[in-house]
Amino acid sequence: MSLQRLCPIVPFRLLRLAGIGAGGLLPASSAWAALPEAFASPVATASAGLATLLAVGGGIHLMRLRRRLARCEAELAGRLPAMPPAVPDNRPAPPAEEVGRHFQRAVADGLNLEGWVDRDGRFFWVSQIIERHTGRSVAEVLAGDFVDLVVYERDRAYCRDQIRRALSDERIGESELRLVGGSRGVQWMSCHWQPIRDDEGRLLGLRVTMSDIQARKEAEYKLLETVAALRRAQALSEHYLRRSNEERSRLSALLDVVRMGILFMDTDRRVVYCNRALHDIWGMCDGDSFVGVRDVVLQQHVLQFVADPVAYMAHVSEVLQHRAPSEPYEIVFRDGRVVTDFSRVVPGPDGGRSLGRIWVFEDVTEQRRVAGQLLHMAERDPLTNLYNRRRFHEELERMLADGRRHRECVGLLAIDLDGFKPVNDRFGHQAGDQVLVDLATELSAVVRRNEMFFRLGGDEFAILVPSASAGEVSELARRLCACIAGLCFSFDGKSAGVTASIGIALSTFNGDDPGSLIGAADRAMYLAKSLGGDCWEFAREAVGEPVA
C-alpha cells in the first residue's frame, strides 16, 4: 500500500502529497517523482521505498518512517471498518494540479467562505464567494487588508484578537463577527479558525471557514426583542399589581376604621368583602370568614339576631328585585339594637354589566337613644316629665288642623293652682317641686290616653282634648278638681294642700285658631279663680253658650 493510501486522515499532509501548498499548486514531492510507476504495486512499493529510503536517508529516516506507518495503521484500524482486501490498483495517481483544481472548484461551489491566513495574520487566499458577501473581488480583498476592507468597524479589533489567539494557541477557535459590503449591508458570519501544520508539525497558518448566520442573528434579535418586551410587560404588570395591592391595603385599612358595616357581593351573590364593623354588627367571630360563601349561608347566620326575620327577608327579596338604590331600612335586633341598611348595585367600569351589590349597615342604636333624649328634653318638662310649652303649641296647631279637616271640636283646659305660692314660700322651693311632681303623677292617671297633659311653666298646666264635647270636658274638669283637692302634702310635720282653677275653651265656640282658643281658656281660668278657685268655668266669648 502506498503512503498516500495510508494517511488520508491528515488533510494538510494529503494536500502536500497531492502537490497543493499554501500558495495554491506546489511542485510534486521529489521523493515521489523519483519513484518509477512500477512501484504502484503494494509489495514492490514497500520494498523499493524502504530500500531507497534506507540507502538515501539512512537508518534514522527509516525508523521515523516505520513509526509513522505504524501510527497511521493504528489510526486506520481504529477509525475505519474492516475492509476486504484491496484489489491492487495499478492506475497512476492523478496529477497534483488536477487535485488542486478539484479542491478549488469544491471550495468555490460551496456555501461557506474559505480563507487562508499566514503566520503574520494576513489573508493570502480567499474563495470566490467573498464577492457575494462583500461585493469585493478576490484580488481587491487580497491586495488590501482583509480585516479593514470587509470586517465591520466595531468587530475589527475583535477579529484581529481572534486571529492572534488562534495563531498563538494553535488550537481550533470559534467566533462570530460582522462583514460589510454588498447588497446585504452588514451580515453576521460564524468563523471557524483551524491551524494548518506541515508534515513536521510546524504551524504554517490558519484555515478560516465563515458561515452566514444572518438569519439566525435576526431571529435571535427578534427573540431578544420579544423577551425584552415580555420582561417590560411583566415589570409593568408587577408594578401595577404592586400598586393595586397597595391601594387595596389602604382601602381595606380605611374601610376597617369606618364604623358602618360594609358588605360587597358579586353577581353570583357570593361574599367578596366585609369589613370589621360588619363582624361587630352581625356578631361574627374574628375567626369566622364569610368571604366566598353564598348569601343564603350569611342569611342563616344573621336571622338569629333579627327580631322579625320574616319582615327582614321580605325586605331583602324586594331590594334584590330592583337595580335602583334602596331606601334606608330599619332592622330591630332581639337585643334592642337598631340597625339601618342601604343597598345599591355597583356598575362596571364601562357602565354596562354590574360588578355586584354593596350593602351598608349602620348601628343607630346610640343615635336613636341620644335623639330620643334630645327630643325628650326638647318637648318634656324636666321636673314633672310632662309635655312642655313647645310641644303644647305644636300639638294645639295639629289638633286644630285635624279638627277643621274632620269638623271636630278641640277642647282646651287651662289649669292654675290655688295656694301653691304659700306652700312654696312657707316650705321652700323643694317642697313646691314635690307638690308639682306628685300632682303631675296623680293627674296623669286621671287624663285619658287620647288626651294630652302639659306643664306650661310654674304652676300652670293645660290639657288638650281631641273630638271634645262640652259634657266630656266638664266631666274631666270635675275629676281634675276633685283629684287636686284630695291631695295632701306634709312638710316638716305640717300638712299642706292646693286646689285648682280651670278655664275651658272649645274650638267650635271660641275660635279655631291657637291664639283665640288660648286667650279664651285663660280668661275662663281667671274667672274661676276670681270666684274663689277649686272650680271650672267655660269661656264666655262664643257664638253660642255651651251647656255646662
PDB file of N, CA, C and O in Angstrom, residues 203-274:
ATOM      1  N   LEU A 203       3.610  25.078  12.404  1.00  0.00           N
ATOM      2  CA  LEU A 203       2.447  25.899  12.078  1.00  0.00           C
ATOM      3  C   LEU A 203       2.738  26.699  10.817  1.00  0.00           C
ATOM      4  O   LEU A 203       3.723  27.440  10.740  1.00  0.00           O
ATOM      5  N   LEU A 204       1.868  26.541   9.812  1.00  0.00           N
ATOM      6  CA  LEU A 204       2.007  27.292   8.572  1.00  0.00           C
ATOM      7  C   LEU A 204       1.037  28.469   8.495  1.00  0.00           C
ATOM      8  O   LEU A 204       1.286  29.453   7.794  1.00  0.00           O
ATOM      9  N   GLY A 205      -0.079  28.367   9.182  1.00  0.00           N
ATOM     10  CA  GLY A 205      -1.082  29.442   9.132  1.00  0.00           C
ATOM     11  C   GLY A 205      -2.428  28.947   9.651  1.00  0.00           C
ATOM     12  O   GLY A 205      -2.501  27.972  10.407  1.00  0.00           O
ATOM     13  N   LEU A 206      -3.498  29.604   9.202  1.00  0.00           N
ATOM     14  CA  LEU A 206      -4.845  29.272   9.641  1.00  0.00           C
ATOM     15  C   LEU A 206      -5.739  29.077   8.431  1.00  0.00           C
ATOM     16  O   LEU A 206      -5.631  29.790   7.421  1.00  0.00           O
ATOM     17  N   ARG A 207      -6.618  28.118   8.553  1.00  0.00           N
ATOM     18  CA  ARG A 207      -7.712  27.965   7.593  1.00  0.00           C
ATOM     19  C   ARG A 207      -8.972  28.557   8.226  1.00  0.00           C
ATOM     20  O   ARG A 207      -9.347  28.175   9.338  1.00  0.00           O
ATOM     21  N   VAL A 208      -9.590  29.469   7.501  1.00  0.00           N
ATOM     22  CA  VAL A 208     -10.767  30.176   8.012  1.00  0.00           C
ATOM     23  C   VAL A 208     -11.980  29.736   7.214  1.00  0.00           C
ATOM     24  O   VAL A 208     -11.970  29.795   5.977  1.00  0.00           O
ATOM     25  N   THR A 209     -13.027  29.299   7.934  1.00  0.00           N
ATOM     26  CA  THR A 209     -14.303  28.947   7.310  1.00  0.00           C
ATOM     27  C   THR A 209     -15.382  29.824   7.932  1.00  0.00           C
ATOM     28  O   THR A 209     -15.608  29.767   9.147  1.00  0.00           O
ATOM     29  N   MET A 210     -16.026  30.633   7.077  1.00  0.00           N
ATOM     30  CA  MET A 210     -17.055  31.557   7.534  1.00  0.00           C
ATOM     31  C   MET A 210     -18.404  31.130   6.988  1.00  0.00           C
ATOM     32  O   MET A 210     -18.552  30.929   5.782  1.00  0.00           O
ATOM     33  N   SER A 211     -19.396  31.003   7.893  1.00  0.00           N
ATOM     34  CA  SER A 211     -20.762  30.607   7.533  1.00  0.00           C
ATOM     35  C   SER A 211     -21.707  31.767   7.789  1.00  0.00           C
ATOM     36  O   SER A 211     -21.582  32.488   8.795  1.00  0.00           O
ATOM     37  N   ASP A 212     -22.653  31.936   6.889  1.00  0.00           N
ATOM     38  CA  ASP A 212     -23.638  33.022   7.017  1.00  0.00           C
ATOM     39  C   ASP A 212     -24.653  32.666   8.110  1.00  0.00           C
ATOM     40  O   ASP A 212     -25.353  31.649   8.005  1.00  0.00           O
ATOM     41  N   ILE A 213     -24.722  33.477   9.148  1.00  0.00           N
ATOM     42  CA  ILE A 213     -25.671  33.249  10.251  1.00  0.00           C
ATOM     43  C   ILE A 213     -26.577  34.464  10.427  1.00  0.00           C
ATOM     44  O   ILE A 213     -27.113  34.713  11.525  1.00  0.00           O
ATOM     45  N   GLN A 214     -26.765  35.243   9.357  1.00  0.00           N
ATOM     46  CA  GLN A 214     -27.576  36.453   9.456  1.00  0.00           C
ATOM     47  C   GLN A 214     -29.020  36.117   9.840  1.00  0.00           C
ATOM     48  O   GLN A 214     -29.619  36.788  10.693  1.00  0.00           O
ATOM     49  N   ALA A 215     -29.579  35.080   9.216  1.00  0.00           N
ATOM     50  CA  ALA A 215     -30.963  34.703   9.537  1.00  0.00           C
ATOM     51  C   ALA A 215     -31.090  34.304  11.000  1.00  0.00           C
ATOM     52  O   ALA A 215     -32.056  34.654  11.688  1.00  0.00           O
ATOM     53  N   ARG A 216     -30.095  33.562  11.494  1.00  0.00           N
ATOM     54  CA  ARG A 216     -30.138  33.153  12.909  1.00  0.00           C
ATOM     55  C   ARG A 216     -30.036  34.356  13.827  1.00  0.00           C
ATOM     56  O   ARG A 216     -30.737  34.452  14.837  1.00  0.00           O
ATOM     57  N   LYS A 217     -29.157  35.307  13.467  1.00  0.00           N
ATOM     58  CA  LYS A 217     -28.999  36.504  14.291  1.00  0.00           C
ATOM     59  C   LYS A 217     -30.275  37.340  14.299  1.00  0.00           C
ATOM     60  O   LYS A 217     -30.673  37.871  15.339  1.00  0.00           O
ATOM     61  N   GLU A 218     -30.891  37.473  13.113  1.00  0.00           N
ATOM     62  CA  GLU A 218     -32.147  38.217  13.073  1.00  0.00           C
ATOM     63  C   GLU A 218     -33.204  37.553  13.937  1.00  0.00           C
ATOM     64  O   GLU A 218     -33.966  38.223  14.638  1.00  0.00           O
ATOM     65  N   ALA A 219     -33.240  36.217  13.866  1.00  0.00           N
ATOM     66  CA  ALA A 219     -34.189  35.504  14.730  1.00  0.00           C
ATOM     67  C   ALA A 219     -33.849  35.714  16.198  1.00  0.00           C
ATOM     68  O   ALA A 219     -34.746  35.885  17.044  1.00  0.00           O
ATOM     69  N   GLU A 220     -32.541  35.709  16.508  1.00  0.00           N
ATOM     70  CA  GLU A 220     -32.131  35.948  17.893  1.00  0.00           C
ATOM     71  C   GLU A 220     -32.515  37.359  18.336  1.00  0.00           C
ATOM     72  O   GLU A 220     -32.977  37.567  19.465  1.00  0.00           O
ATOM     73  N   TYR A 221     -32.286  38.348  17.421  1.00  0.00           N
ATOM     74  CA  TYR A 221     -32.650  39.715  17.770  1.00  0.00           C
ATOM     75  C   TYR A 221     -34.155  39.836  18.018  1.00  0.00           C
ATOM     76  O   TYR A 221     -34.588  40.489  18.987  1.00  0.00           O
ATOM     77  N   LYS A 222     -34.928  39.214  17.118  1.00  0.00           N
ATOM     78  CA  LYS A 222     -36.381  39.260  17.327  1.00  0.00           C
ATOM     79  C   LYS A 222     -36.769  38.578  18.629  1.00  0.00           C
ATOM     80  O   LYS A 222     -37.642  39.054  19.362  1.00  0.00           O
ATOM     81  N   LEU A 223     -36.101  37.461  18.899  1.00  0.00           N
ATOM     82  CA  LEU A 223     -36.390  36.765  20.149  1.00  0.00           C
ATOM     83  C   LEU A 223     -36.001  37.615  21.349  1.00  0.00           C
ATOM     84  O   LEU A 223     -36.744  37.698  22.344  1.00  0.00           O
ATOM     85  N   LEU A 224     -34.837  38.279  21.245  1.00  0.00           N
ATOM     86  CA  LEU A 224     -34.417  39.156  22.335  1.00  0.00           C
ATOM     87  C   LEU A 224     -35.385  40.313  22.515  1.00  0.00           C
ATOM     88  O   LEU A 224     -35.706  40.712  23.649  1.00  0.00           O
ATOM     89  N   GLU A 225     -35.822  40.895  21.371  1.00  0.00           N
ATOM     90  CA  GLU A 225     -36.789  41.976  21.469  1.00  0.00           C
ATOM     91  C   GLU A 225     -38.095  41.490  22.089  1.00  0.00           C
ATOM     92  O   GLU A 225     -38.698  42.188  22.912  1.00  0.00           O
ATOM     93  N   THR A 226     -38.503  40.294  21.688  1.00  0.00           N
ATOM     94  CA  THR A 226     -39.724  39.734  22.274  1.00  0.00           C
ATOM     95  C   THR A 226     -39.554  39.496  23.766  1.00  0.00           C
ATOM     96  O   THR A 226     -40.442  39.819  24.576  1.00  0.00           O
ATOM     97  N   VAL A 227     -38.397  38.925  24.133  1.00  0.00           N
ATOM     98  CA  VAL A 227     -38.126  38.688  25.561  1.00  0.00           C
ATOM     99  C   VAL A 227     -38.071  39.997  26.321  1.00  0.00           C
ATOM    100  O   VAL A 227     -38.621  40.121  27.429  1.00  0.00           O
ATOM    101  N   ALA A 228     -37.404  41.004  25.701  1.00  0.00           N
ATOM    102  CA  ALA A 228     -37.327  42.309  26.368  1.00  0.00           C
ATOM    103  C   ALA A 228     -38.719  42.913  26.522  1.00  0.00           C
ATOM    104  O   ALA A 228     -39.048  43.488  27.575  1.00  0.00           O
ATOM    105  N   ALA A 229     -39.552  42.802  25.461  1.00  0.00           N
ATOM    106  CA  ALA A 229     -40.914  43.323  25.554  1.00  0.00           C
ATOM    107  C   ALA A 229     -41.714  42.590  26.624  1.00  0.00           C
ATOM    108  O   ALA A 229     -42.473  43.205  27.392  1.00  0.00           O
ATOM    109  N   LEU A 230     -41.528  41.261  26.675  1.00  0.00           N
ATOM    110  CA  LEU A 230     -42.224  40.487  27.708  1.00  0.00           C
ATOM    111  C   LEU A 230     -41.751  40.867  29.098  1.00  0.00           C
ATOM    112  O   LEU A 230     -42.552  40.966  30.042  1.00  0.00           O
ATOM    113  N   ARG A 231     -40.444  41.100  29.224  1.00  0.00           N
ATOM    114  CA  ARG A 231     -39.935  41.499  30.535  1.00  0.00           C
ATOM    115  C   ARG A 231     -40.456  42.872  30.932  1.00  0.00           C
ATOM    116  O   ARG A 231     -40.789  43.111  32.093  1.00  0.00           O
ATOM    117  N   ARG A 232     -40.511  43.794  29.922  1.00  0.00           N
ATOM    118  CA  ARG A 232     -41.077  45.102  30.236  1.00  0.00           C
ATOM    119  C   ARG A 232     -42.538  44.991  30.628  1.00  0.00           C
ATOM    120  O   ARG A 232     -42.990  45.637  31.579  1.00  0.00           O
ATOM    121  N   ALA A 233     -43.279  44.161  29.874  1.00  0.00           N
ATOM    122  CA  ALA A 233     -44.690  43.964  30.211  1.00  0.00           C
ATOM    123  C   ALA A 233     -44.842  43.321  31.585  1.00  0.00           C
ATOM    124  O   ALA A 233     -45.724  43.697  32.373  1.00  0.00           O
ATOM    125  N   GLN A 234     -43.954  42.345  31.870  1.00  0.00           N
ATOM    126  CA  GLN A 234     -44.005  41.700  33.186  1.00  0.00           C
ATOM    127  C   GLN A 234     -43.677  42.692  34.295  1.00  0.00           C
ATOM    128  O   GLN A 234     -44.348  42.716  35.331  1.00  0.00           O
ATOM    129  N   ALA A 235     -42.639  43.511  34.051  1.00  0.00           N
ATOM    130  CA  ALA A 235     -42.277  44.506  35.065  1.00  0.00           C
ATOM    131  C   ALA A 235     -43.409  45.508  35.263  1.00  0.00           C
ATOM    132  O   ALA A 235     -43.725  45.891  36.399  1.00  0.00           O
ATOM    133  N   LEU A 236     -44.041  45.911  34.136  1.00  0.00           N
ATOM    134  CA  LEU A 236     -45.155  46.844  34.248  1.00  0.00           C
ATOM    135  C   LEU A 236     -46.333  46.204  34.967  1.00  0.00           C
ATOM    136  O   LEU A 236     -46.979  46.829  35.823  1.00  0.00           O
ATOM    137  N   SER A 237     -46.592  44.936  34.633  1.00  0.00           N
ATOM    138  CA  SER A 237     -47.687  44.231  35.323  1.00  0.00           C
ATOM    139  C   SER A 237     -47.395  44.087  36.810  1.00  0.00           C
ATOM    140  O   SER A 237     -48.283  44.288  37.658  1.00  0.00           O
ATOM    141  N   GLU A 238     -46.151  43.739  37.135  1.00  0.00           N
ATOM    142  CA  GLU A 238     -45.787  43.623  38.549  1.00  0.00           C
ATOM    143  C   GLU A 238     -45.898  44.974  39.253  1.00  0.00           C
ATOM    144  O   GLU A 238     -46.319  45.037  40.411  1.00  0.00           O
ATOM    145  N   HIS A 239     -45.519  46.034  38.529  1.00  0.00           N
ATOM    146  CA  HIS A 239     -45.635  47.374  39.119  1.00  0.00           C
ATOM    147  C   HIS A 239     -47.098  47.709  39.410  1.00  0.00           C
ATOM    148  O   HIS A 239     -47.439  48.155  40.519  1.00  0.00           O
ATOM    149  N   TYR A 240     -47.951  47.475  38.398  1.00  0.00           N
ATOM    150  CA  TYR A 240     -49.371  47.772  38.597  1.00  0.00           C
ATOM    151  C   TYR A 240     -49.987  46.852  39.649  1.00  0.00           C
ATOM    152  O   TYR A 240     -50.865  47.272  40.417  1.00  0.00           O
ATOM    153  N   LEU A 241     -49.527  45.594  39.667  1.00  0.00           N
ATOM    154  CA  LEU A 241     -50.041  44.672  40.684  1.00  0.00           C
ATOM    155  C   LEU A 241     -49.634  45.130  42.077  1.00  0.00           C
ATOM    156  O   LEU A 241     -50.439  45.098  43.021  1.00  0.00           O
ATOM    157  N   ARG A 242     -48.363  45.581  42.196  1.00  0.00           N
ATOM    158  CA  ARG A 242     -47.920  46.078  43.488  1.00  0.00           C
ATOM    159  C   ARG A 242     -48.705  47.329  43.894  1.00  0.00           C
ATOM    160  O   ARG A 242     -49.126  47.471  45.043  1.00  0.00           O
ATOM    161  N   ARG A 243     -48.903  48.231  42.918  1.00  0.00           N
ATOM    162  CA  ARG A 243     -49.686  49.429  43.215  1.00  0.00           C
ATOM    163  C   ARG A 243     -51.119  49.057  43.585  1.00  0.00           C
ATOM    164  O   ARG A 243     -51.711  49.644  44.511  1.00  0.00           O
ATOM    165  N   SER A 244     -51.682  48.081  42.855  1.00  0.00           N
ATOM    166  CA  SER A 244     -53.049  47.652  43.147  1.00  0.00           C
ATOM    167  C   SER A 244     -53.148  47.041  44.542  1.00  0.00           C
ATOM    168  O   SER A 244     -54.099  47.319  45.289  1.00  0.00           O
ATOM    169  N   ASN A 245     -52.153  46.217  44.914  1.00  0.00           N
ATOM    170  CA  ASN A 245     -52.160  45.630  46.258  1.00  0.00           C
ATOM    171  C   ASN A 245     -52.004  46.702  47.323  1.00  0.00           C
ATOM    172  O   ASN A 245     -52.630  46.617  48.398  1.00  0.00           O
ATOM    173  N   GLU A 246     -51.160  47.710  47.039  1.00  0.00           N
ATOM    174  CA  GLU A 246     -51.009  48.799  47.997  1.00  0.00           C
ATOM    175  C   GLU A 246     -52.317  49.568  48.162  1.00  0.00           C
ATOM    176  O   GLU A 246     -52.726  49.889  49.279  1.00  0.00           O
ATOM    177  N   GLU A 247     -52.965  49.872  47.021  1.00  0.00           N
ATOM    178  CA  GLU A 247     -54.239  50.576  47.094  1.00  0.00           C
ATOM    179  C   GLU A 247     -55.283  49.719  47.807  1.00  0.00           C
ATOM    180  O   GLU A 247     -56.090  50.238  48.582  1.00  0.00           O
ATOM    181  N   ARG A 248     -55.265  48.431  47.550  1.00  0.00           N
ATOM    182  CA  ARG A 248     -56.213  47.535  48.219  1.00  0.00           C
ATOM    183  C   ARG A 248     -55.970  47.521  49.727  1.00  0.00           C
ATOM    184  O   ARG A 248     -56.920  47.546  50.512  1.00  0.00           O
ATOM    185  N   SER A 249     -54.699  47.513  50.131  1.00  0.00           N
ATOM    186  CA  SER A 249     -54.380  47.525  51.557  1.00  0.00           C
ATOM    187  C   SER A 249     -54.828  48.832  52.196  1.00  0.00           C
ATOM    188  O   SER A 249     -55.391  48.830  53.299  1.00  0.00           O
ATOM    189  N   ARG A 250     -54.567  49.947  51.490  1.00  0.00           N
ATOM    190  CA  ARG A 250     -55.008  51.228  52.042  1.00  0.00           C
ATOM    191  C   ARG A 250     -56.526  51.304  52.132  1.00  0.00           C
ATOM    192  O   ARG A 250     -57.077  51.790  53.135  1.00  0.00           O
ATOM    193  N   LEU A 251     -57.210  50.834  51.094  1.00  0.00           N
ATOM    194  CA  LEU A 251     -58.665  50.863  51.109  1.00  0.00           C
ATOM    195  C   LEU A 251     -59.215  49.951  52.195  1.00  0.00           C
ATOM    196  O   LEU A 251     -60.179  50.300  52.888  1.00  0.00           O
ATOM    197  N   SER A 252     -58.605  48.777  52.353  1.00  0.00           N
ATOM    198  CA  SER A 252     -59.059  47.855  53.392  1.00  0.00           C
ATOM    199  C   SER A 252     -58.862  48.461  54.780  1.00  0.00           C
ATOM    200  O   SER A 252     -59.730  48.342  55.652  1.00  0.00           O
ATOM    201  N   ALA A 253     -57.715  49.126  54.986  1.00  0.00           N
ATOM    202  CA  ALA A 253     -57.473  49.778  56.273  1.00  0.00           C
ATOM    203  C   ALA A 253     -58.478  50.897  56.517  1.00  0.00           C
ATOM    204  O   ALA A 253     -58.966  51.091  57.638  1.00  0.00           O
ATOM    205  N   LEU A 254     -58.796  51.637  55.448  1.00  0.00           N
ATOM    206  CA  LEU A 254     -59.777  52.708  55.584  1.00  0.00           C
ATOM    207  C   LEU A 254     -61.154  52.158  55.924  1.00  0.00           C
ATOM    208  O   LEU A 254     -61.844  52.674  56.819  1.00  0.00           O
ATOM    209  N   LEU A 255     -61.569  51.105  55.239  1.00  0.00           N
ATOM    210  CA  LEU A 255     -62.899  50.541  55.486  1.00  0.00           C
ATOM    211  C   LEU A 255     -62.990  49.884  56.853  1.00  0.00           C
ATOM    212  O   LEU A 255     -64.082  49.793  57.426  1.00  0.00           O
ATOM    213  N   ASP A 256     -61.856  49.403  57.362  1.00  0.00           N
ATOM    214  CA  ASP A 256     -61.879  48.769  58.685  1.00  0.00           C
ATOM    215  C   ASP A 256     -62.090  49.774  59.810  1.00  0.00           C
ATOM    216  O   ASP A 256     -62.571  49.402  60.887  1.00  0.00           O
ATOM    217  N   VAL A 257     -61.697  51.034  59.588  1.00  0.00           N
ATOM    218  CA  VAL A 257     -61.898  52.043  60.637  1.00  0.00           C
ATOM    219  C   VAL A 257     -63.249  52.725  60.513  1.00  0.00           C
ATOM    220  O   VAL A 257     -63.643  53.484  61.402  1.00  0.00           O
ATOM    221  N   VAL A 258     -63.957  52.480  59.408  1.00  0.00           N
ATOM    222  CA  VAL A 258     -65.305  53.037  59.265  1.00  0.00           C
ATOM    223  C   VAL A 258     -66.250  52.292  60.204  1.00  0.00           C
ATOM    224  O   VAL A 258     -66.188  51.065  60.332  1.00  0.00           O
ATOM    225  N   ARG A 259     -67.104  53.019  60.859  1.00  0.00           N
ATOM    226  CA  ARG A 259     -68.000  52.417  61.847  1.00  0.00           C
ATOM    227  C   ARG A 259     -69.204  51.759  61.212  1.00  0.00           C
ATOM    228  O   ARG A 259     -69.978  51.096  61.902  1.00  0.00           O
ATOM    229  N   MET A 260     -69.401  51.946  59.930  1.00  0.00           N
ATOM    230  CA  MET A 260     -70.516  51.306  59.232  1.00  0.00           C
ATOM    231  C   MET A 260     -70.053  49.966  58.653  1.00  0.00           C
ATOM    232  O   MET A 260     -68.946  49.865  58.116  1.00  0.00           O
ATOM    233  N   GLY A 261     -70.899  48.970  58.749  1.00  0.00           N
ATOM    234  CA  GLY A 261     -70.576  47.667  58.180  1.00  0.00           C
ATOM    235  C   GLY A 261     -70.756  47.676  56.673  1.00  0.00           C
ATOM    236  O   GLY A 261     -71.782  48.136  56.161  1.00  0.00           O
ATOM    237  N   ILE A 262     -69.757  47.184  55.961  1.00  0.00           N
ATOM    238  CA  ILE A 262     -69.771  47.188  54.501  1.00  0.00           C
ATOM    239  C   ILE A 262     -69.663  45.746  54.007  1.00  0.00           C
ATOM    240  O   ILE A 262     -68.762  45.012  54.407  1.00  0.00           O
ATOM    241  N   LEU A 263     -70.586  45.374  53.145  1.00  0.00           N
ATOM    242  CA  LEU A 263     -70.630  44.028  52.588  1.00  0.00           C
ATOM    243  C   LEU A 263     -70.751  44.148  51.076  1.00  0.00           C
ATOM    244  O   LEU A 263     -71.651  44.829  50.573  1.00  0.00           O
ATOM    245  N   PHE A 264     -69.824  43.503  50.356  1.00  0.00           N
ATOM    246  CA  PHE A 264     -69.869  43.509  48.895  1.00  0.00           C
ATOM    247  C   PHE A 264     -70.071  42.077  48.411  1.00  0.00           C
ATOM    248  O   PHE A 264     -69.342  41.168  48.812  1.00  0.00           O
ATOM    249  N   MET A 265     -71.067  41.915  47.529  1.00  0.00           N
ATOM    250  CA  MET A 265     -71.378  40.607  46.967  1.00  0.00           C
ATOM    251  C   MET A 265     -71.313  40.703  45.450  1.00  0.00           C
ATOM    252  O   MET A 265     -71.708  41.715  44.860  1.00  0.00           O
ATOM    253  N   ASP A 266     -70.793  39.640  44.803  1.00  0.00           N
ATOM    254  CA  ASP A 266     -70.669  39.646  43.354  1.00  0.00           C
ATOM    255  C   ASP A 266     -72.002  39.290  42.708  1.00  0.00           C
ATOM    256  O   ASP A 266     -73.028  39.135  43.381  1.00  0.00           O
ATOM    257  N   THR A 267     -71.978  39.149  41.385  1.00  0.00           N
ATOM    258  CA  THR A 267     -73.210  38.868  40.662  1.00  0.00           C
ATOM    259  C   THR A 267     -73.769  37.478  40.957  1.00  0.00           C
ATOM    260  O   THR A 267     -74.944  37.232  40.710  1.00  0.00           O
ATOM    261  N   ASP A 268     -72.928  36.583  41.459  1.00  0.00           N
ATOM    262  CA  ASP A 268     -73.393  35.246  41.847  1.00  0.00           C
ATOM    263  C   ASP A 268     -73.865  35.205  43.294  1.00  0.00           C
ATOM    264  O   ASP A 268     -74.104  34.119  43.835  1.00  0.00           O
ATOM    265  N   ARG A 269     -73.949  36.395  43.912  1.00  0.00           N
ATOM    266  CA  ARG A 269     -74.398  36.522  45.302  1.00  0.00           C
ATOM    267  C   ARG A 269     -73.463  35.786  46.262  1.00  0.00           C
ATOM    268  O   ARG A 269     -73.904  35.129  47.214  1.00  0.00           O
ATOM    269  N   ARG A 270     -72.192  35.918  45.988  1.00  0.00           N
ATOM    270  CA  ARG A 270     -71.169  35.405  46.896  1.00  0.00           C
ATOM    271  C   ARG A 270     -70.469  36.580  47.566  1.00  0.00           C
ATOM    272  O   ARG A 270     -70.245  37.620  46.940  1.00  0.00           O
ATOM    273  N   VAL A 271     -70.116  36.394  48.813  1.00  0.00           N
ATOM    274  CA  VAL A 271     -69.468  37.456  49.572  1.00  0.00           C
ATOM    275  C   VAL A 271     -68.053  37.641  49.045  1.00  0.00           C
ATOM    276  O   VAL A 271     -67.269  36.691  48.972  1.00  0.00           O
ATOM    277  N   VAL A 272     -67.737  38.880  48.658  1.00  0.00           N
ATOM    278  CA  VAL A 272     -66.401  39.215  48.182  1.00  0.00           C
ATOM    279  C   VAL A 272     -65.611  39.932  49.269  1.00  0.00           C
ATOM    280  O   VAL A 272     -64.417  39.696  49.432  1.00  0.00           O
ATOM    281  N   TYR A 273     -66.269  40.801  50.032  1.00  0.00           N
ATOM    282  CA  TYR A 273     -65.551  41.563  51.057  1.00  0.00           C
ATOM    283  C   TYR A 273     -66.526  41.963  52.152  1.00  0.00           C
ATOM    284  O   TYR A 273     -67.706  42.258  51.898  1.00  0.00           O
ATOM    285  N   CYS A 274     -66.034  41.959  53.374  1.00  0.00           N
ATOM    286  CA  CYS A 274     -66.779  42.511  54.509  1.00  0.00           C
ATOM    287  C   CYS A 274     -65.766  43.071  55.495  1.00  0.00           C
ATOM    288  O   CYS A 274     -64.729  42.457  55.748  1.00  0.00           O
TER     289      CYS A 274
END
